[in-house]
Every structure is written in structure tokens, then in C-alpha cells.
Backbone as a chain_set.jsonl record, in Angstrom:
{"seq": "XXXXXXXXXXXXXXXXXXXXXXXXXXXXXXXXXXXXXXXXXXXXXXXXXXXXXXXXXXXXXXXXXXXXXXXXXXXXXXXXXXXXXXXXXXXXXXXXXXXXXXXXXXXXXX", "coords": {"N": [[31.494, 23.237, -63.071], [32.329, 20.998, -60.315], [35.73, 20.313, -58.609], [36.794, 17.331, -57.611], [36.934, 16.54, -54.441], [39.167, 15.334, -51.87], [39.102, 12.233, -49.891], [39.921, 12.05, -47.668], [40.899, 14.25, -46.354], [39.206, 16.178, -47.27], [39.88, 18.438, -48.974], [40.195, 20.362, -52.273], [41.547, 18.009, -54.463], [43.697, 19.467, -56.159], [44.712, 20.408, -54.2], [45.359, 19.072, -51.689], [47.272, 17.818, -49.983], [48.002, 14.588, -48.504], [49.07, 11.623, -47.797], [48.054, 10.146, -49.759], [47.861, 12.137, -52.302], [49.469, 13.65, -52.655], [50.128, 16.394, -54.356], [51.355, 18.222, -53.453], [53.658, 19.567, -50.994], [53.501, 19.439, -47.399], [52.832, 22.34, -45.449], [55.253, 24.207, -44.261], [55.319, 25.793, -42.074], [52.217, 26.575, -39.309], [49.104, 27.021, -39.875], [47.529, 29.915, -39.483], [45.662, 32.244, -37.765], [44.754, 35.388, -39.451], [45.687, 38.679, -37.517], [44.507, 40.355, -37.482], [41.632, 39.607, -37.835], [38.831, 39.411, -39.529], [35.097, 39.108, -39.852], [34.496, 37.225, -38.0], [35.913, 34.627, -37.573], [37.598, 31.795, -36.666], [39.668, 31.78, -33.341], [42.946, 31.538, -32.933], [43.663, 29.106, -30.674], [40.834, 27.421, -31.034], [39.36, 24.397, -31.884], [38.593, 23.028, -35.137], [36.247, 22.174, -36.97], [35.376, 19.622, -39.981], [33.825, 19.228, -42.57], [33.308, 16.711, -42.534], [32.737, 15.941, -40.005], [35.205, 15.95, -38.769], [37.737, 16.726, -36.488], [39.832, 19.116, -36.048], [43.283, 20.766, -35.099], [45.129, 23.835, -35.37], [47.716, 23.825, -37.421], [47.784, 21.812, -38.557], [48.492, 19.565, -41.29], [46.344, 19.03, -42.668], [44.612, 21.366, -43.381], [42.856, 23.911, -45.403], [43.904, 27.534, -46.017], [43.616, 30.446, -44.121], [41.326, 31.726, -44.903], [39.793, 30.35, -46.101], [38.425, 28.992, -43.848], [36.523, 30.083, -42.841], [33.411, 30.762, -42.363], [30.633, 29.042, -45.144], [30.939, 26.618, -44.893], [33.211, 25.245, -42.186], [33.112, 24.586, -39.208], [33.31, 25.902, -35.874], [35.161, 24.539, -32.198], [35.169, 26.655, -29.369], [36.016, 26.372, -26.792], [38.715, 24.891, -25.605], [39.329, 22.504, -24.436], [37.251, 20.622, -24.919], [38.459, 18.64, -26.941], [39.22, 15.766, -25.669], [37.261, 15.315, -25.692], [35.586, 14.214, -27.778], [34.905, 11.772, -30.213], [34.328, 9.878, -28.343], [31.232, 11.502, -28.078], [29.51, 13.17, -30.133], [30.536, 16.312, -30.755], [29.19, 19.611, -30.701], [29.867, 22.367, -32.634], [30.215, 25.654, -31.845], [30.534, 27.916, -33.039], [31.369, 29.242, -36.273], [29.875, 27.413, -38.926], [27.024, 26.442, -37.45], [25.986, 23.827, -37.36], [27.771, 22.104, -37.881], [29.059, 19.129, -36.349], [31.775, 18.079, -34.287], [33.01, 14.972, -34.928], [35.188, 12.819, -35.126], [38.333, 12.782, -33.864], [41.31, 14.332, -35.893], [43.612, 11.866, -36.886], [46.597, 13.213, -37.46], [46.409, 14.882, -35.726], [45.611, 13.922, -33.26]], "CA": [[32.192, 21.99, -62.822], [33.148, 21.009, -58.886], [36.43, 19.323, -58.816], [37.021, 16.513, -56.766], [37.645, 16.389, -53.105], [39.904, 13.901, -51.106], [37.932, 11.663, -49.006], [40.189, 12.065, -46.064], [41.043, 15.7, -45.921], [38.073, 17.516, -48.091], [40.264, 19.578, -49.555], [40.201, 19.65, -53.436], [42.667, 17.022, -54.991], [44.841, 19.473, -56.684], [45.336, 21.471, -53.171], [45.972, 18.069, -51.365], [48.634, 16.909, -49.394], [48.033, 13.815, -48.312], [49.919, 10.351, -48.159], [47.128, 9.519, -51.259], [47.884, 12.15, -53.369], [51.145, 14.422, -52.445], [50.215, 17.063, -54.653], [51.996, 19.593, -52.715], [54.428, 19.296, -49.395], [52.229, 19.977, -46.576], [53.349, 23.62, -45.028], [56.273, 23.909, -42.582], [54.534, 26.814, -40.13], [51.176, 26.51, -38.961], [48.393, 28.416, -40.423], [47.341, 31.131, -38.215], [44.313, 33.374, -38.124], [45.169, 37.093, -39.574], [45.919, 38.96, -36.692], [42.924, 41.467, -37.434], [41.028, 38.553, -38.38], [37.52, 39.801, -40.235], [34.295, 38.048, -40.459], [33.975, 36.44, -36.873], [36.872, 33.721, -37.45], [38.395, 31.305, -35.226], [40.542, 31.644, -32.863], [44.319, 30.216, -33.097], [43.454, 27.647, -30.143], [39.796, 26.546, -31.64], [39.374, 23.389, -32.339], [37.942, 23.547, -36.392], [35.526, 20.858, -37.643], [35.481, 20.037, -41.704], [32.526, 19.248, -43.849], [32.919, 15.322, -42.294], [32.782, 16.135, -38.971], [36.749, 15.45, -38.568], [38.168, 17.593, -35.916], [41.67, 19.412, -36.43], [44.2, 21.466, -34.479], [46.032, 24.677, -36.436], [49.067, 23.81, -37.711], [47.902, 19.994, -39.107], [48.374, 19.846, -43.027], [44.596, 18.743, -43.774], [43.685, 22.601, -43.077], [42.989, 25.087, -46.104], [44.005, 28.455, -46.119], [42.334, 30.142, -43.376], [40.11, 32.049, -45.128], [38.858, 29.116, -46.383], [38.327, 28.375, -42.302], [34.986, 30.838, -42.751], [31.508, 29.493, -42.557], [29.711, 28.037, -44.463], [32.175, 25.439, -44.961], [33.807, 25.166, -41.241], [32.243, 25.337, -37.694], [34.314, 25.201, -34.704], [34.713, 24.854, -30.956], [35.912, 27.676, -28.931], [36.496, 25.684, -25.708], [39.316, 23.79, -26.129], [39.085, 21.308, -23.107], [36.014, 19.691, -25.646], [39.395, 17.778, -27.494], [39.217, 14.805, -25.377], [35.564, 14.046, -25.461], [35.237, 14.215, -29.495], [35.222, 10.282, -30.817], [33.016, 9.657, -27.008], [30.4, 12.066, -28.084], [29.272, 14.302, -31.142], [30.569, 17.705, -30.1], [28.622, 20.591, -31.209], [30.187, 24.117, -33.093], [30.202, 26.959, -31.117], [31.222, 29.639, -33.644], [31.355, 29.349, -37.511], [28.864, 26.536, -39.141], [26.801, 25.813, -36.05], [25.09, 22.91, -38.177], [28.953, 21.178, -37.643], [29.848, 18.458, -35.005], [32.936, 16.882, -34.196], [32.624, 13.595, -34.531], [36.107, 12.292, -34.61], [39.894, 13.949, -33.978], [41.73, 13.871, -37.388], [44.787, 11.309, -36.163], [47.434, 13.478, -37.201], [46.232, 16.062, -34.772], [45.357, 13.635, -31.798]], "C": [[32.843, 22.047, -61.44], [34.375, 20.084, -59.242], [36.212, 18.376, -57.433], [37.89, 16.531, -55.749], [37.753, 14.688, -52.697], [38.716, 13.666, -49.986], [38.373, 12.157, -47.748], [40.384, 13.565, -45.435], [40.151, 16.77, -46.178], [38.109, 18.694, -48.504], [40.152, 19.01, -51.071], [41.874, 19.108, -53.544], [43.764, 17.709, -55.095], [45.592, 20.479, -55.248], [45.91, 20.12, -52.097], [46.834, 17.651, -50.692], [48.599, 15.592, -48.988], [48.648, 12.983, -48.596], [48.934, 9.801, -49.55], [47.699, 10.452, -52.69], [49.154, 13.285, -53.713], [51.25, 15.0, -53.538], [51.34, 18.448, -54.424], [52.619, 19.25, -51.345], [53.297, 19.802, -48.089], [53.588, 21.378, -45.431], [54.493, 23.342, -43.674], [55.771, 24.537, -41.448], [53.459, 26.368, -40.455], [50.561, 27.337, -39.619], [47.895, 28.815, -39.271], [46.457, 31.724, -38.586], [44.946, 34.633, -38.302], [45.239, 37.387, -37.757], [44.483, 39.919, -36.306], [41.989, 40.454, -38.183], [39.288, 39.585, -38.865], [36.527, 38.489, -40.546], [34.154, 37.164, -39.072], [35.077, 34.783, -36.784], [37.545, 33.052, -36.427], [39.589, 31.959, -34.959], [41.929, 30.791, -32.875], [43.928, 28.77, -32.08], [41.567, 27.135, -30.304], [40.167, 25.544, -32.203], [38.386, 23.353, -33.865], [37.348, 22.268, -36.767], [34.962, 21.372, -38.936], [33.825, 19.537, -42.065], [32.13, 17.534, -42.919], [32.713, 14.62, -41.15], [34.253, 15.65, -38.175], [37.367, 16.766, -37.828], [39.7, 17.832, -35.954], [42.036, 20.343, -35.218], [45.225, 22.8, -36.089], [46.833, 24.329, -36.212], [48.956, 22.246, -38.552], [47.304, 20.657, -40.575], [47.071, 19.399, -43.698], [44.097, 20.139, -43.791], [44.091, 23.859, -44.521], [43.66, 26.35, -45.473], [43.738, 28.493, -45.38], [41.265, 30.885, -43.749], [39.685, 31.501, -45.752], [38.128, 28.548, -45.282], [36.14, 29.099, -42.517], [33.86, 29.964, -43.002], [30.942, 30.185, -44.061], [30.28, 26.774, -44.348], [32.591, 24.411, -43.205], [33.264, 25.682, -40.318], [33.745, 24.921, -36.788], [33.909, 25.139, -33.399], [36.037, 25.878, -30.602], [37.015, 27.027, -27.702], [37.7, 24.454, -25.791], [39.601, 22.051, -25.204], [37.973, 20.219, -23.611], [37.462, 18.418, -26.318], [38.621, 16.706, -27.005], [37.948, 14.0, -25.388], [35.142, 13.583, -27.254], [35.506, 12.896, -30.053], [33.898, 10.149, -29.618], [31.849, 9.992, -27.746], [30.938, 12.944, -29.218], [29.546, 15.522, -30.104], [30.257, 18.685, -31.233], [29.622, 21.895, -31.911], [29.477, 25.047, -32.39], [29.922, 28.188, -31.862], [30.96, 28.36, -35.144], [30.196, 29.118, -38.061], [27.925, 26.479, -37.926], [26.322, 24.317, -36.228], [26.691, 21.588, -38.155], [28.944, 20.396, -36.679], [30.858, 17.644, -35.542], [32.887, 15.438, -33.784], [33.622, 12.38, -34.035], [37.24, 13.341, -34.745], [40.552, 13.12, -35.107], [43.109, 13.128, -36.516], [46.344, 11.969, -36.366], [47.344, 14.186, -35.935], [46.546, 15.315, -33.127], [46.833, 13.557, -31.262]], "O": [[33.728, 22.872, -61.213], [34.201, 19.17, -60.048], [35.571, 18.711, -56.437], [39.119, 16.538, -55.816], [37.154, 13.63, -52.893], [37.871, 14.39, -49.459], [37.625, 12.597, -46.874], [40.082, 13.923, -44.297], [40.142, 17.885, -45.656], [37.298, 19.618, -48.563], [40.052, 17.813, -51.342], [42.916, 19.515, -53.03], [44.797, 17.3, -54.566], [46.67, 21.072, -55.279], [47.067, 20.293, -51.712], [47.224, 16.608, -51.218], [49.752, 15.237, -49.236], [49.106, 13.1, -49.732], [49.429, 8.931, -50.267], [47.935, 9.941, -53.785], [49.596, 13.608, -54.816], [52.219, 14.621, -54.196], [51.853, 19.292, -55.158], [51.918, 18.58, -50.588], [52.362, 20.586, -48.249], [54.711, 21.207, -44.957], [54.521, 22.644, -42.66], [55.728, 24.143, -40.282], [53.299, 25.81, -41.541], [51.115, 28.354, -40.036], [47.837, 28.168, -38.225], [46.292, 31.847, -39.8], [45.677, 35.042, -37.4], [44.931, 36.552, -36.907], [43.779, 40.075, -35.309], [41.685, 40.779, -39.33], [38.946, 40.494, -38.109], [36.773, 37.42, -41.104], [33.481, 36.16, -39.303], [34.855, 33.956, -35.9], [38.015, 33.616, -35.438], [40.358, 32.514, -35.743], [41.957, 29.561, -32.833], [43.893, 27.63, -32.544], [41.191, 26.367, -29.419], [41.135, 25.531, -32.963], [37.238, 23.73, -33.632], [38.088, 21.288, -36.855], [34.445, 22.446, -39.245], [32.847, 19.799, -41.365], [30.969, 17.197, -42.688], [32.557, 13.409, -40.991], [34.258, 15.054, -37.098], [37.497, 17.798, -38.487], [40.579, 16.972, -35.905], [41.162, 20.656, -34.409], [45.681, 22.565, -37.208], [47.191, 24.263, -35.036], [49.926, 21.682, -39.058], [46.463, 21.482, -40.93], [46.798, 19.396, -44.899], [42.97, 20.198, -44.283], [45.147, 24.474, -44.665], [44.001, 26.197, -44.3], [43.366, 27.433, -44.877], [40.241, 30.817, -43.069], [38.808, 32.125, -46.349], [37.265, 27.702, -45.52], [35.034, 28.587, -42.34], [33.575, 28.923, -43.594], [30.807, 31.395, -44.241], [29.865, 25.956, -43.527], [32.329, 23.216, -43.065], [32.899, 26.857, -40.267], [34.691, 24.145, -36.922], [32.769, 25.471, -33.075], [37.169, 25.989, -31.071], [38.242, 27.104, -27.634], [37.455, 23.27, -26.022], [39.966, 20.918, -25.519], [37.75, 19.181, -22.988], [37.252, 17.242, -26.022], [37.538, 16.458, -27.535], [37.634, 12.821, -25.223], [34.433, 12.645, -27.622], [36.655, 12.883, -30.494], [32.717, 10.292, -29.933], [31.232, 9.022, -28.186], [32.082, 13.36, -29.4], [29.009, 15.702, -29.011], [30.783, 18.696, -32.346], [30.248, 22.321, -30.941], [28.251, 25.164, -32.384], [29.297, 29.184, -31.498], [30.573, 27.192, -35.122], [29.33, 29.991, -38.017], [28.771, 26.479, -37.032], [26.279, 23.615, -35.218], [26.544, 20.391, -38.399], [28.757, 21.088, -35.678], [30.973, 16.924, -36.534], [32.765, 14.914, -32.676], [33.421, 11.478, -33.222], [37.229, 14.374, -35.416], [40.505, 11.91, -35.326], [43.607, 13.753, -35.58], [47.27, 11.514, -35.695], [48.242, 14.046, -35.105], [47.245, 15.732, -32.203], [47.046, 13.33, -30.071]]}, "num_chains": 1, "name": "protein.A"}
């Protein structure tokens, strides 16, 4: 049985924060990559694209865990100077997924 993910964040429901379903407060610190990060993981300033091609920033409350961040789930970009073009133009994954693009910036983030 999959449960049901939020449309806007694509996290499951009962992990959630959102103004829809305010399961849970959304975190006061940022999530952060381990320090000895394992597994090829982003970087703190990567830009992380989700399942819907919705591009985030660490520290915005749509973002799992981060070892939930791991592929196959989550691609990212390394370069972070890509931000501003992402809505313009599909931007490609660098690192995680590669099969990801950013298609738009999630609006808390922008």
C-alpha cells in the first residue's frame, strides 16, 4: 500500500507541512547534508529538484529528510548560478537522478 503524496510538496501527507495539510510545523534549522555525507549526496548549496521538477533551496520546509535527498527520488544541480534561469528553461541534474529537470523554483524558495 503507497500512501498518498501532497500535490505541492511530494512528500507523503502524514510527513507534510504545508498550508493544505499542517500535519507537522515545518522545521526551524535548515536541513543540512551529514557532514561525512555517504552515497554521492548533494551539496549544502545545490539546488535539489523533486519528483515534479520543482526546484528547492536547503532550508525550505517542502524538503524530506536528507537522506531521503538520495537518488532515485532527487536529482540536483551543482552550479548554483543555474537558479535564475529555471522557470526560462528546463534545467538539467547534474548529480543525483540525472533523468530530473528543474522546471520551476518552488515559491517559497525564490
Amino acid at each position: 500500500m503507497t500512501e498518498t503524496r501532497c500535490e505541492q510538496t511530494e512528500l507523503p501527507v502524514s510527513m507534510c507541512s504545508c498550508r493544505i495539510h499542517e500535519v507537522r510545523p515545518a522545521p526551524l534549522v535548515a536541513h543540512q547534508a551529514p557532514s561525512g555525507k555517504a552515497g554521492g549526496g548533494p551539496s549544502k548549496s545545490a539546488i535539489l529538484i523533486s519528483r515534479k521538477g520543482i526546484a528547492h533551496h536547503y532550508g525550505c520546509h517542502h524538503l524530506p529528510d536528507y537522506a531521503v535527498l538520495v537518488p532515485p527520488d532527487w536529482g540536483w544541480i551543482e552550479d548554483a548560478s543555474s537558479w535564475p534561469k529555471i522557470g526560462g528553461d528546463a534545467q538539467a541534474a547534474t548529480g543525483g537522478n540525472l533523468n530530473r529537470s528543474a522546471m520551476r523554483r518552488c515559491g517559497d524558495c525564490a
